[in-house]
Amino acid sequence: MAESKRPEDAETSTPDADATRKSRSPGSAAHAHDNESGGKEDHDHGAESDGSHDHGHEGGIFGSNTELIFSLLCGALLLAGWLLGKYGLVSTTLETGLYVVAYVFGGFFTLREAVENIRRRRFEIDTLMLVAAAGAAALGEWAEGALLLFLFSLGHSLEHYAMGRARRAIEALSKLAPETALRKRESGTEEVPISALEPGDVVVVKPNERMPADGFVITGKSSVNQAPVTGESIPVDKQPVDDAQQALGAFDRVAASSRVFAGTINGSGSLEVMVAKRSTESTMARVVKMVTEAQQQQSPTQSFTAKFERIFVPSVLGFVGALLLAGLVLDEPFSATFYRAMAVLVAASPCALAISVPSAVLSGVARAARGGVLIKGGAPLENLGVLTAIAFDKTGTLTEGKPKLVDVQAAPGVDQEELLAVALAVEMHSDHPLAAAIVAGAKERISGSSQPLSAEDVHSVTGKGVKGRVGGDDVWIGKAKLFAEDAGGLPQEIGSIDQHLIEKGRTTMIVKRGERFLGVIGVMDTPRAAAADVMRKLQHLGVKDLIMISGDNQRVADAVAKTVGLSEAKGELMPDDKVAFIKKLSANEGKVAMVGDGVNDAPAMASATVGIAMGAAGSDVALETADVALMADDLTKLPFVVGLSRRASGVIRQNLWVSLGVVAVLIPATLFGLNIGTAVLFHEGSTLIVVINALRLLAYGDAKAASA
């Protein structure tokens, strides 16, 4: 079967692309400027890095609620001691005893974490709180020390509860896949754990059941709710593959209409699915793993606050030490000097600062995952929230990725039906994508009453078009160059039609039968239906420069850009040119995102501040290469994730102002006499405010993406 060689409406990758894909990771050198730490900062209030502090809160005599119950017992004992002492119902010794027991319950977990930190040769916030509580006890201010430990431990436990909510939003993803599957055997079916499934196994999925593994349909038809993985709101129709063994060997290339993912929900039809990946390698399992790893990736602000704390905490201890010498200058008892120093110690403890950024990052990543978007850490979340330029690949990103017949211009005196019938007869013998577009479009436009024509002796004319015979006449179909060099020249009238369509961004083919020119056919990779609306929403969100970079000719690029509402289009770019353009754009804009499929566009995505891959659920390469992965092949997810990132950046800024502002106010206030109890109240109150503010991100909705 002959294949005509036409101008491709697709882009190619370079030999370097594979190496780029292999080397790229969220913490690769390409993004070293985004995540300079790369390490796991381990703050007691955040517990965001490696979970090392969670063990004290997950275990205990009351299970995961032990710390909360201990803090409430501390508060109850504090209240009892204060009331009984105030009304003289117990002796001073018994009142003090109640405060001492309150110390035990309130300081238990704080002491454990402080000891762990000291073993690591680190002075953290827990240490500051314990020193302040011990100082209050040394002064005989047991009630104020107990109040400090009560509010600190209560705030601490409530933070862990609130952060747990965000983590549970992520962990819930891993529980979507069923625990067992109905595996098909020659003798019937057997129920097995999903961990026992191997590639090539066939499982039966009944109506309304969840898919047990990644695979593809081999028998049956149904619609599948893919929202748990891709975030798509509308169920996707599924049908069997043509060749199961071929599909098993190339799962990434299986059509979306046949591919299914673990955790998605079958509709009303019964399906037989061939397993393509083990349970530990499923898209769902990998997303959960990557989101969990994303919690450990520090954002630029997080790195800054971590460095700030490492300098700030020792500075506070030094400042408090200096305050203890104030008695050498001021005429006051040492007890007053010591009390003031302990109050300053409480006021200066950066608890809210430690939790402000991690809580926002965790909530933002969790909300994105629930919406079918994988954000690999705080750096891409923050960067996406402040950038003002986004570059797009054309083919398959802004366009459908499949050329369509869009224009049929018959020559004067020629019936359009004849033009289409001749083109259909010849192009049916080619498997070229442009030929397939002509065949599909012609079949739609030709009336059912027309008699189909047949072609013979079809062969390609290299780089120009195709030639064949229809009804005894020679037929040429191809570019203008074909007729200028091989088919006897081109009439001015046909040349004008051809040029007009080219200027509209069409890939054109002129059709000649015998001595008659029948007309010109225009084919185009049509823009996605949602593309124009997506661009408007992105501009509303503050993204000023929306630029398309493509390997196609400039006219095609301009036509697509005009249709979807881009601010600029760059055509005729090789992969190396795309990388150079992204670097130049970054130099001008500071931070730039690149949206592509994560495969052909890997070099350009690696050069951008944030690489965004579409349709990542079906592509291992896209999952690995991108900083942000839109699991569905759905461009409308882009405004959602940009809006969410904008909101997250705003929350981070608000949290930093609150946390640093409270410290800035409390330190001078305590120097001038504010007592420890009031300082603790404001201190822990600000900590809870920043956590609650961050948790608002969990409620961010798709509908808000255009108005955030």
XYZ file of C-alpha atoms in Angstrom:
708
model
C 0.000 0.000 0.000
C 1.522 3.267 -1.037
C 2.053 6.074 1.412
C 2.327 9.615 0.107
C 4.819 11.827 1.886
C 3.150 15.055 2.901
C 4.039 18.021 5.103
C 3.573 16.635 8.596
C 1.428 18.406 11.115
C 3.356 16.850 13.951
C 6.577 17.505 15.726
C 9.582 15.309 16.207
C 11.982 14.701 19.039
C 15.734 14.761 18.971
C 18.054 11.889 19.902
C 18.811 13.876 23.031
C 15.198 13.722 24.135
C 15.509 10.231 25.583
C 18.482 11.224 27.676
C 16.650 14.298 28.843
C 13.654 12.234 29.895
C 15.782 9.756 31.790
C 17.686 12.401 33.683
C 14.739 14.583 34.503
C 13.166 14.436 37.930
C 11.505 16.864 40.329
C 14.840 17.566 41.870
C 16.998 17.404 38.773
C 19.699 19.841 37.908
C 17.340 21.502 35.487
C 15.354 22.658 38.451
C 18.075 23.151 40.967
C 17.176 26.799 41.180
C 13.641 25.922 42.199
C 14.484 23.564 45.022
C 17.807 24.454 46.425
C 17.459 22.379 49.511
C 16.207 19.111 48.247
C 16.567 17.776 51.739
C 13.997 16.935 54.349
C 13.507 19.720 56.817
C 12.072 18.288 59.960
C 10.052 20.797 61.935
C 8.180 19.633 64.936
C 5.118 21.638 64.093
C 5.102 20.710 60.484
C 5.955 17.063 60.736
C 5.793 17.423 57.012
C 8.982 15.832 55.958
C 9.503 12.274 56.955
C 6.894 11.669 59.536
C 9.523 11.300 62.240
C 7.451 13.264 64.669
C 4.196 11.530 63.965
C 5.044 8.423 65.923
C 4.498 10.274 69.143
C 1.016 11.173 68.060
C -0.125 8.032 66.316
C 0.693 5.677 69.172
C -0.005 5.765 72.897
C -2.558 4.537 75.397
C -5.335 6.466 73.619
C -4.174 5.654 70.091
C -3.853 8.519 67.620
C -5.717 10.859 70.016
C -3.226 10.414 72.856
C -1.566 13.821 72.497
C -4.918 15.623 72.323
C -6.238 13.785 75.385
C -3.006 14.478 77.301
C -3.311 18.188 76.508
C -6.957 18.226 77.635
C -5.984 16.453 80.887
C -3.318 19.117 81.356
C -5.965 21.804 80.895
C -8.391 20.103 83.279
C -5.744 19.807 85.998
C -4.711 23.442 85.444
C -8.321 24.624 85.753
C -8.928 22.453 88.828
C -5.801 23.744 90.571
C -6.642 27.359 89.793
C -10.290 27.131 90.951
C -9.514 25.151 94.107
C -6.661 27.498 94.988
C -8.649 30.655 94.261
C -11.473 29.672 96.617
C -9.125 28.213 99.235
C -10.577 24.714 99.014
C -7.183 22.985 99.026
C -3.767 23.675 100.469
C -1.060 25.423 98.476
C 0.879 22.153 98.344
C -2.035 20.263 96.757
C -2.670 23.136 94.324
C 0.963 23.040 93.269
C 0.739 19.245 92.986
C -2.096 19.582 90.491
C 0.015 21.997 88.428
C 2.963 19.584 88.537
C 0.790 16.740 87.206
C -0.491 19.152 84.535
C 3.167 19.707 83.599
C 3.574 15.932 83.137
C 0.636 15.594 80.743
C 1.262 18.880 78.917
C 5.006 18.400 78.526
C 5.153 14.652 77.763
C 5.172 14.829 73.957
C 6.985 18.170 73.897
C 9.804 16.664 75.975
C 10.040 13.604 73.722
C 10.433 15.734 70.631
C 12.869 18.123 72.314
C 15.072 15.184 73.341
C 15.026 13.832 69.781
C 16.028 17.233 68.427
C 18.827 17.658 70.956
C 20.152 14.235 69.958
C 20.341 15.600 66.429
C 22.127 18.655 67.833
C 19.267 20.935 66.884
C 17.411 23.488 68.964
C 13.798 23.567 67.851
C 10.623 25.227 69.061
C 9.860 22.441 71.540
C 13.124 23.191 73.295
C 12.234 26.885 73.631
C 8.832 26.008 75.131
C 10.353 23.583 77.655
C 12.960 26.126 78.728
C 10.213 28.724 79.225
C 8.037 26.273 81.216
C 11.002 25.232 83.365
C 11.810 28.881 83.956
C 8.258 29.590 85.108
C 8.456 26.634 87.506
C 11.782 27.888 88.855
C 10.080 31.191 89.647
C 7.234 29.379 91.377
C 4.838 30.423 88.595
C 3.520 26.901 88.180
C 0.128 28.026 86.915
C 1.586 30.105 84.074
C 4.000 27.316 83.132
C 1.130 24.812 83.060
C -0.906 27.231 80.931
C 2.014 27.514 78.510
C 2.302 23.720 78.174
C -1.467 23.289 77.926
C -1.899 25.774 75.081
C 1.261 24.628 73.323
C 0.339 20.934 73.473
C -3.280 21.678 72.531
C -2.182 23.742 69.544
C 0.334 21.082 68.619
C -2.237 18.273 68.686
C -4.817 20.312 66.770
C -2.192 21.098 64.134
C -1.481 17.407 63.705
C -5.197 16.751 63.427
C -5.620 19.482 60.808
C -2.553 18.378 58.864
C -3.847 14.821 59.115
C -6.955 15.947 57.258
C -4.844 17.067 54.333
C -2.830 13.841 54.413
C -5.981 11.730 54.537
C -7.150 13.430 51.328
C -4.027 11.960 49.721
C -4.142 8.593 51.472
C -7.753 8.153 50.379
C -6.462 7.810 46.816
C -4.575 4.647 47.695
C -7.731 3.052 49.082
C -9.753 3.506 45.901
C -8.575 0.283 44.282
C -10.422 -2.851 45.523
C -8.558 -5.366 47.679
C -9.518 -8.364 45.538
C -10.193 -9.109 41.877
C -12.143 -11.768 39.981
C -9.459 -13.439 37.857
C -10.550 -15.492 34.877
C -9.332 -19.078 34.517
C -10.137 -21.885 32.059
C -12.273 -23.545 34.715
C -14.116 -20.328 35.588
C -13.181 -17.427 37.839
C -11.377 -17.113 41.155
C -11.173 -14.291 43.671
C -7.570 -13.243 44.345
C -5.837 -10.319 46.081
C -4.900 -7.565 43.645
C -1.265 -8.075 44.662
C -1.447 -11.503 42.993
C -2.375 -10.074 39.582
C 0.304 -10.257 36.898
C 0.469 -8.629 33.453
C -1.480 -10.793 31.028
C -4.064 -11.938 33.591
C -7.693 -11.374 32.633
C -10.083 -10.048 35.276
C -13.860 -9.756 35.173
C -15.222 -6.378 36.259
C -18.937 -6.357 36.956
C -21.195 -3.283 36.683
C -20.537 -0.558 39.262
C -17.332 -2.247 40.517
C -13.939 -0.542 40.724
C -11.151 -1.535 38.361
C -8.604 -3.677 40.223
C -5.619 -2.869 37.991
C -4.323 -0.828 35.074
C -5.127 -2.601 31.834
C -7.294 -2.579 28.728
C -10.680 -3.943 27.739
C -10.684 -7.163 25.717
C -14.379 -8.048 25.965
C -17.508 -5.969 26.554
C -18.473 -2.311 26.364
C -19.231 0.105 29.179
C -18.677 3.653 30.388
C -16.103 4.160 33.142
C -15.971 6.947 35.709
C -12.292 7.976 35.634
C -12.641 10.911 38.034
C -10.628 9.216 40.830
C -7.526 9.190 38.589
C -7.972 11.840 35.902
C -10.548 14.164 37.464
C -12.813 13.879 34.405
C -16.385 14.641 35.380
C -18.006 12.698 32.517
C -17.699 8.877 32.257
C -15.603 7.667 29.315
C -16.940 5.015 26.940
C -14.732 1.923 26.710
C -14.477 -0.738 24.015
C -12.218 -3.746 23.360
C -8.793 -3.495 21.720
C -8.239 -5.164 18.352
C -5.119 -7.104 19.380
C -4.657 -7.908 23.081
C -1.063 -9.137 22.822
C 0.026 -6.086 20.855
C -1.686 -3.834 23.403
C 0.020 -5.652 26.276
C 3.415 -5.007 24.718
C 2.733 -1.298 24.183
C 0.304 -0.250 26.931
C 1.303 3.431 26.725
C 0.057 3.515 23.139
C -3.300 1.848 23.793
C -6.181 4.138 22.834
C -7.887 5.960 25.699
C -11.166 4.334 24.624
C -9.786 0.919 25.649
C -7.414 1.726 28.518
C -8.609 1.535 32.146
C -6.957 2.450 35.457
C -7.064 0.889 38.915
C -9.569 2.641 41.183
C -11.848 3.901 38.401
C -15.505 2.835 38.490
C -17.182 0.652 35.884
C -20.603 1.667 34.609
C -23.540 -0.534 33.626
C -21.727 -3.020 31.379
C -19.664 -6.049 32.332
C -16.042 -5.959 31.144
C -13.148 -8.362 30.799
C -9.897 -6.491 31.327
C -6.364 -7.714 30.632
C -3.979 -6.580 33.365
C -1.060 -4.514 32.052
C 0.664 -3.511 35.306
C 1.126 -4.974 38.771
C -0.744 -3.306 41.630
C 2.416 -1.582 42.887
C 3.051 -0.106 39.425
C -0.464 1.145 38.681
C -1.048 4.791 37.850
C -2.949 5.209 41.125
C -0.121 3.695 43.198
C 2.475 5.844 41.467
C 0.421 9.011 41.926
C 0.052 8.310 45.662
C 3.799 7.674 45.913
C 4.667 10.839 43.982
C 2.251 13.001 45.964
C 3.743 11.626 49.185
C 7.222 12.457 47.888
C 5.962 15.886 46.852
C 5.312 16.705 50.518
C 9.046 16.383 51.106
C 10.041 18.696 48.248
C 10.602 22.165 49.634
C 9.333 25.305 47.962
C 11.521 28.427 47.711
C 9.611 30.056 50.576
C 9.880 26.896 52.641
C 13.644 26.817 52.112
C 13.823 30.453 53.150
C 11.790 29.925 56.342
C 13.877 26.854 57.218
C 17.097 28.874 56.906
C 15.502 31.732 58.802
C 14.577 29.435 61.684
C 18.058 27.922 61.849
C 19.423 31.420 62.417
C 16.472 32.803 64.373
C 16.158 30.136 67.111
C 19.802 30.356 68.300
C 19.514 34.157 68.072
C 16.470 34.056 70.348
C 18.340 31.917 72.855
C 21.246 34.379 72.752
C 18.899 37.347 73.156
C 17.162 35.689 76.114
C 20.557 34.994 77.666
C 21.389 38.688 77.305
C 18.065 39.645 78.917
C 19.007 37.576 81.952
C 21.829 40.065 82.504
C 19.432 43.012 82.500
C 19.633 43.060 86.314
C 23.139 44.421 85.972
C 21.677 47.548 84.375
C 18.149 47.759 85.807
C 17.316 48.007 89.468
C 14.975 45.016 89.718
C 14.999 41.571 91.332
C 16.364 38.667 89.310
C 12.931 36.977 89.430
C 11.429 39.853 87.393
C 14.318 39.757 84.934
C 14.016 35.993 84.581
C 10.226 36.165 84.095
C 10.597 38.782 81.364
C 13.216 36.644 79.611
C 10.905 33.609 79.689
C 8.016 35.684 78.303
C 10.222 36.874 75.440
C 11.271 33.275 74.843
C 7.621 32.295 74.358
C 6.827 35.336 72.212
C 9.786 34.798 69.891
C 9.160 31.091 69.259
C 8.385 30.809 65.505
C 5.756 28.046 65.741
C 3.392 29.672 63.245
C 6.263 30.313 60.843
C 7.334 26.665 60.961
C 3.892 25.401 59.964
C 2.714 28.252 57.707
C 4.250 27.110 54.415
C 4.178 23.282 54.810
C 0.486 23.325 55.698
C -0.365 25.385 52.612
C 1.803 23.240 50.322
C 0.343 19.988 51.657
C -3.239 21.253 51.308
C -2.599 22.553 47.780
C -0.970 19.313 46.608
C -3.775 17.253 48.161
C -6.511 19.362 46.543
C -4.819 19.148 43.144
C -4.493 15.362 43.403
C -8.189 15.092 44.171
C -8.891 17.109 41.013
C -6.804 14.900 38.727
C -3.620 16.993 38.788
C -0.300 15.819 40.200
C 1.898 18.636 41.550
C 5.339 17.408 42.516
C 6.070 19.549 45.549
C 6.060 23.068 46.842
C 8.406 24.532 44.217
C 6.115 23.989 41.193
C 3.071 24.919 43.310
C 4.599 28.258 44.287
C 6.188 28.978 40.913
C 2.988 28.260 39.015
C 1.240 30.662 41.352
C 3.392 33.658 40.400
C 4.479 33.170 36.783
C 3.091 35.414 34.040
C 4.062 33.450 30.899
C 3.054 30.016 29.616
C 4.383 28.392 26.442
C 2.350 25.684 24.707
C 3.219 22.937 22.303
C 0.718 22.910 19.418
C 0.069 19.379 18.254
C -1.974 17.411 20.755
C -1.884 20.213 23.325
C -3.727 23.169 21.837
C -5.021 21.048 18.967
C -6.682 17.649 18.812
C -3.528 16.068 17.404
C -5.516 14.607 14.496
C -5.814 16.451 11.172
C -9.340 17.000 9.835
C -10.755 17.928 6.462
C -11.919 21.526 6.927
C -12.054 23.076 3.424
C -13.219 21.763 0.042
C -12.868 24.370 -2.753
C -14.055 23.038 -6.118
C -12.796 24.711 -9.283
C -15.351 26.696 -11.331
C -17.672 24.332 -13.174
C -16.665 21.305 -11.062
C -19.097 19.491 -8.799
C -17.815 19.232 -5.190
C -19.090 15.626 -5.079
C -16.717 14.666 -7.907
C -13.776 16.377 -6.180
C -14.440 14.472 -2.952
C -15.156 11.151 -4.693
C -11.875 11.226 -6.631
C -9.875 12.244 -3.560
C -11.542 9.500 -1.518
C -10.848 6.808 -4.111
C -7.109 7.591 -4.238
C -6.474 8.401 -0.561
C -8.135 5.165 0.594
C -4.945 3.440 -0.569
C -2.731 5.426 1.831
C -2.321 5.062 5.577
C -0.833 8.543 5.977
C -2.544 10.657 8.711
C -3.483 13.339 6.167
C -4.938 10.705 3.858
C -6.958 9.297 6.739
C -8.319 12.802 7.425
C -9.385 13.197 3.785
C -11.040 9.766 3.736
C -12.973 10.401 6.950
C -14.014 13.917 5.899
C -15.001 12.888 2.377
C -17.173 10.039 3.627
C -19.029 12.487 5.888
C -19.638 15.004 3.078
C -20.467 12.745 0.132
C -24.170 12.033 -0.209
C -25.291 8.456 0.203
C -26.680 8.321 -3.354
C -23.274 8.844 -4.984
C -21.565 5.835 -6.570
C -18.122 5.265 -4.999
C -15.178 5.356 -7.365
C -12.229 2.954 -7.316
C -8.575 3.771 -7.887
C -5.671 1.694 -9.116
C -1.920 2.005 -9.593
C -1.654 4.363 -6.624
C 1.885 5.363 -5.657
C 3.559 8.266 -3.870
C 5.529 11.044 -5.487
C 8.206 11.579 -2.874
C 7.727 14.708 -0.818
C 5.067 16.113 -3.142
C 1.930 13.965 -3.117
C 0.385 10.895 -4.689
C -0.578 9.655 -8.172
C -3.099 7.051 -9.296
C -5.738 6.183 -11.898
C -9.507 6.570 -11.552
C -11.878 5.540 -14.366
C -9.030 5.453 -16.888
C -7.830 8.968 -15.999
C -4.548 9.840 -14.332
C -5.122 11.547 -10.972
C -2.631 13.721 -9.103
C -3.169 14.872 -5.516
C -0.538 16.948 -3.774
C 1.184 20.246 -3.099
C 1.553 23.013 -5.668
C 5.167 21.900 -6.180
C 3.904 18.584 -7.592
C 2.123 20.357 -10.434
C 4.867 22.883 -11.058
C 7.438 20.114 -11.580
C 5.635 16.917 -12.582
C 2.061 17.505 -13.684
C 2.195 20.192 -16.319
C 1.926 23.454 -14.388
C -0.758 25.099 -12.257
C -3.492 27.501 -13.446
C -3.483 30.894 -11.766
C -7.054 30.437 -10.506
C -6.221 27.169 -8.707
C -2.992 28.695 -7.398
C -4.958 31.597 -5.882
C -7.373 29.217 -4.111
C -4.415 27.200 -2.824
C -2.581 30.288 -1.566
C -5.720 31.602 0.158
C -6.152 28.351 2.105
C -2.456 28.249 3.015
C -2.731 31.758 4.438
C -5.579 30.484 6.632
C -3.174 27.893 8.065
C -4.391 24.895 6.063
C -2.258 22.078 4.734
C -3.482 21.964 1.143
C -3.764 19.313 -1.594
C -4.632 20.162 -5.172
C -6.612 17.514 -7.090
C -6.238 17.034 -10.859
C -8.061 14.395 -12.942
C -6.833 13.938 -16.496
C -6.498 17.451 -17.880
C -9.018 18.978 -15.456
C -8.194 20.610 -12.134
C -10.998 19.633 -9.769
C -10.111 21.938 -6.911
C -8.216 22.242 -3.610
C -8.679 20.406 -0.311
C -7.601 21.983 2.996
C -6.672 19.895 6.013
C -5.919 21.202 9.480
C -5.173 19.900 12.943
C -8.126 21.671 14.530
C -7.830 23.492 17.867
C -9.401 21.865 20.888
C -12.936 23.079 21.479
C -12.029 24.292 24.971
C -8.748 25.996 24.014
C -10.118 29.517 23.493
C -12.035 29.474 26.784
C -8.951 28.151 28.600
C -6.849 31.028 27.268
C -9.424 33.586 28.429
C -9.450 32.064 31.918
C -5.645 32.053 32.107
C -5.517 35.720 31.123
C -8.152 36.458 33.770
C -5.896 34.712 36.288
C -3.045 37.078 35.432
C -1.040 35.096 32.865
C -0.166 37.839 30.388
C 1.895 35.996 27.789
C 0.377 32.898 26.188
C 2.766 31.673 23.503
C 2.659 28.695 21.163
C 5.899 27.096 19.997
C 5.579 24.675 17.107
C 7.510 22.845 14.445
C 4.835 23.680 11.871
C 5.135 26.522 9.417
C 4.485 30.033 10.687
C 1.195 30.398 8.828
C -0.286 27.323 10.517
C 1.009 28.510 13.882
C -0.499 31.971 13.363
C -3.851 30.507 12.338
C -4.104 28.360 15.448
C -2.923 31.210 17.678
C -5.564 33.535 16.237
C -8.315 30.932 16.684
C -7.587 30.174 20.342
C -6.562 33.695 21.402
C -2.827 33.397 22.049
C -0.666 36.478 22.394
C 2.129 35.080 20.194
C 3.035 32.088 18.012
C 6.467 30.837 16.992
C 6.550 28.370 14.100
C 9.185 26.333 12.275
C 11.078 25.578 15.503
C 13.218 22.487 15.929
C 13.408 20.943 19.439
C 16.690 22.786 20.104
C 15.079 26.040 18.985
C 12.241 25.461 21.462
C 14.734 25.064 24.304
C 16.516 28.272 23.277
C 13.193 30.128 23.083
C 12.152 28.936 26.569
C 15.495 30.091 27.991
C 15.121 33.479 26.336
C 11.547 33.793 27.615
C 12.709 32.862 31.128
C 15.376 35.544 30.979
C 12.716 38.129 30.122
C 9.855 36.897 32.332
C 11.708 35.294 35.236
C 9.487 32.218 35.508
C 7.884 30.337 32.627
C 5.718 27.227 32.338
C 5.815 24.880 29.352
C 2.773 22.750 28.513
C 3.229 19.658 26.340
C 2.825 15.899 26.308
C 5.983 15.182 28.302
C 7.538 13.111 25.511
C 8.450 15.117 22.391
C 8.556 18.260 24.488
C 10.764 16.913 27.299
C 13.793 19.153 26.535
C 11.694 22.340 26.441
C 9.758 21.313 29.560
C 13.022 20.648 31.382
C 14.220 24.154 30.504
C 11.072 25.823 31.817
C 10.557 26.767 35.463
C 7.521 24.469 35.552
C 6.978 21.636 33.067
C 3.314 20.666 32.667
C 2.351 17.407 30.928
C -1.140 16.626 29.625
C -2.709 13.161 29.544
C -0.135 11.839 32.004
C -2.358 8.997 33.275
C -1.499 6.975 30.206
C 2.166 7.917 29.942
C 4.943 6.742 32.245
C 7.325 9.241 30.635
C 4.977 12.174 31.268
C 4.518 11.160 34.904
C 8.273 11.083 35.405
C 9.288 14.169 33.430
C 6.697 16.747 34.431
C 6.649 19.001 37.489
C 2.868 19.183 37.095
C 0.929 16.364 35.429
C -2.639 16.789 34.179
C -3.776 13.185 34.466
C -6.556 13.583 31.874
C -5.972 14.779 28.338
C -8.050 17.794 29.321
C -6.810 21.337 28.765
C -9.532 22.748 31.076
C -7.562 21.439 34.066
C -4.913 24.070 33.394
C -6.896 27.085 34.694
C -7.882 24.974 37.702
C -4.290 24.219 38.694
C -3.072 27.760 37.928
C -5.957 29.195 39.970
C -5.229 26.784 42.818
C -1.539 27.717 42.740
C -2.435 31.419 42.727
C -4.630 30.852 45.770
C -1.909 28.778 47.479
C 0.667 31.545 46.878
C -1.753 34.032 48.422
C -2.310 31.790 51.448
C 1.456 31.389 51.909
C 1.936 35.163 51.860
C -0.938 35.655 54.341
C 0.501 33.001 56.653
C 3.951 34.566 56.581
C 2.544 38.011 57.431
C 0.514 36.581 60.330
C 3.325 34.439 61.748
C 6.047 37.084 61.466
C 3.683 39.894 62.463
C 2.649 38.216 65.706
C 6.293 37.603 66.637
C 7.150 41.230 65.789
C 4.360 42.507 68.049
C 4.790 40.044 70.927
C 8.545 40.491 71.450
C 8.369 44.226 72.323
C 5.090 43.648 74.206
C 6.720 41.083 76.494
C 9.746 43.338 76.961
C 7.368 45.946 78.338
C 5.495 43.654 80.679
C 3.102 41.339 78.774
C 2.768 38.169 80.861
C 3.571 34.646 79.724
C -0.060 33.491 79.678
C -1.185 36.217 77.255
C 1.893 35.701 75.086
C 1.144 31.975 74.845
C -2.488 32.693 73.951
C -1.518 34.934 71.021
C 1.363 32.677 70.046
C -0.696 29.491 69.753
C -3.665 31.377 68.342
C -1.568 32.569 65.408
C -0.373 29.017 64.809
C -3.918 27.707 64.540
C -4.918 30.636 62.304
C -2.262 29.804 59.710
C -3.202 26.100 59.706
C -6.927 26.813 59.301
C -6.123 29.325 56.567
C -4.071 26.691 54.731
C -6.832 24.096 55.027
C -9.134 26.391 53.041
C -7.221 25.208 49.972
C -8.808 21.762 50.371
C -12.154 23.357 49.517
C -10.887 25.126 46.377
C -13.266 24.226 43.546
C -12.951 23.941 39.778
C -15.632 26.595 39.369
C -13.396 29.079 41.172
C -10.512 28.608 38.795
C -11.715 31.362 36.561
C -12.357 33.848 39.320
C -9.695 33.085 41.941
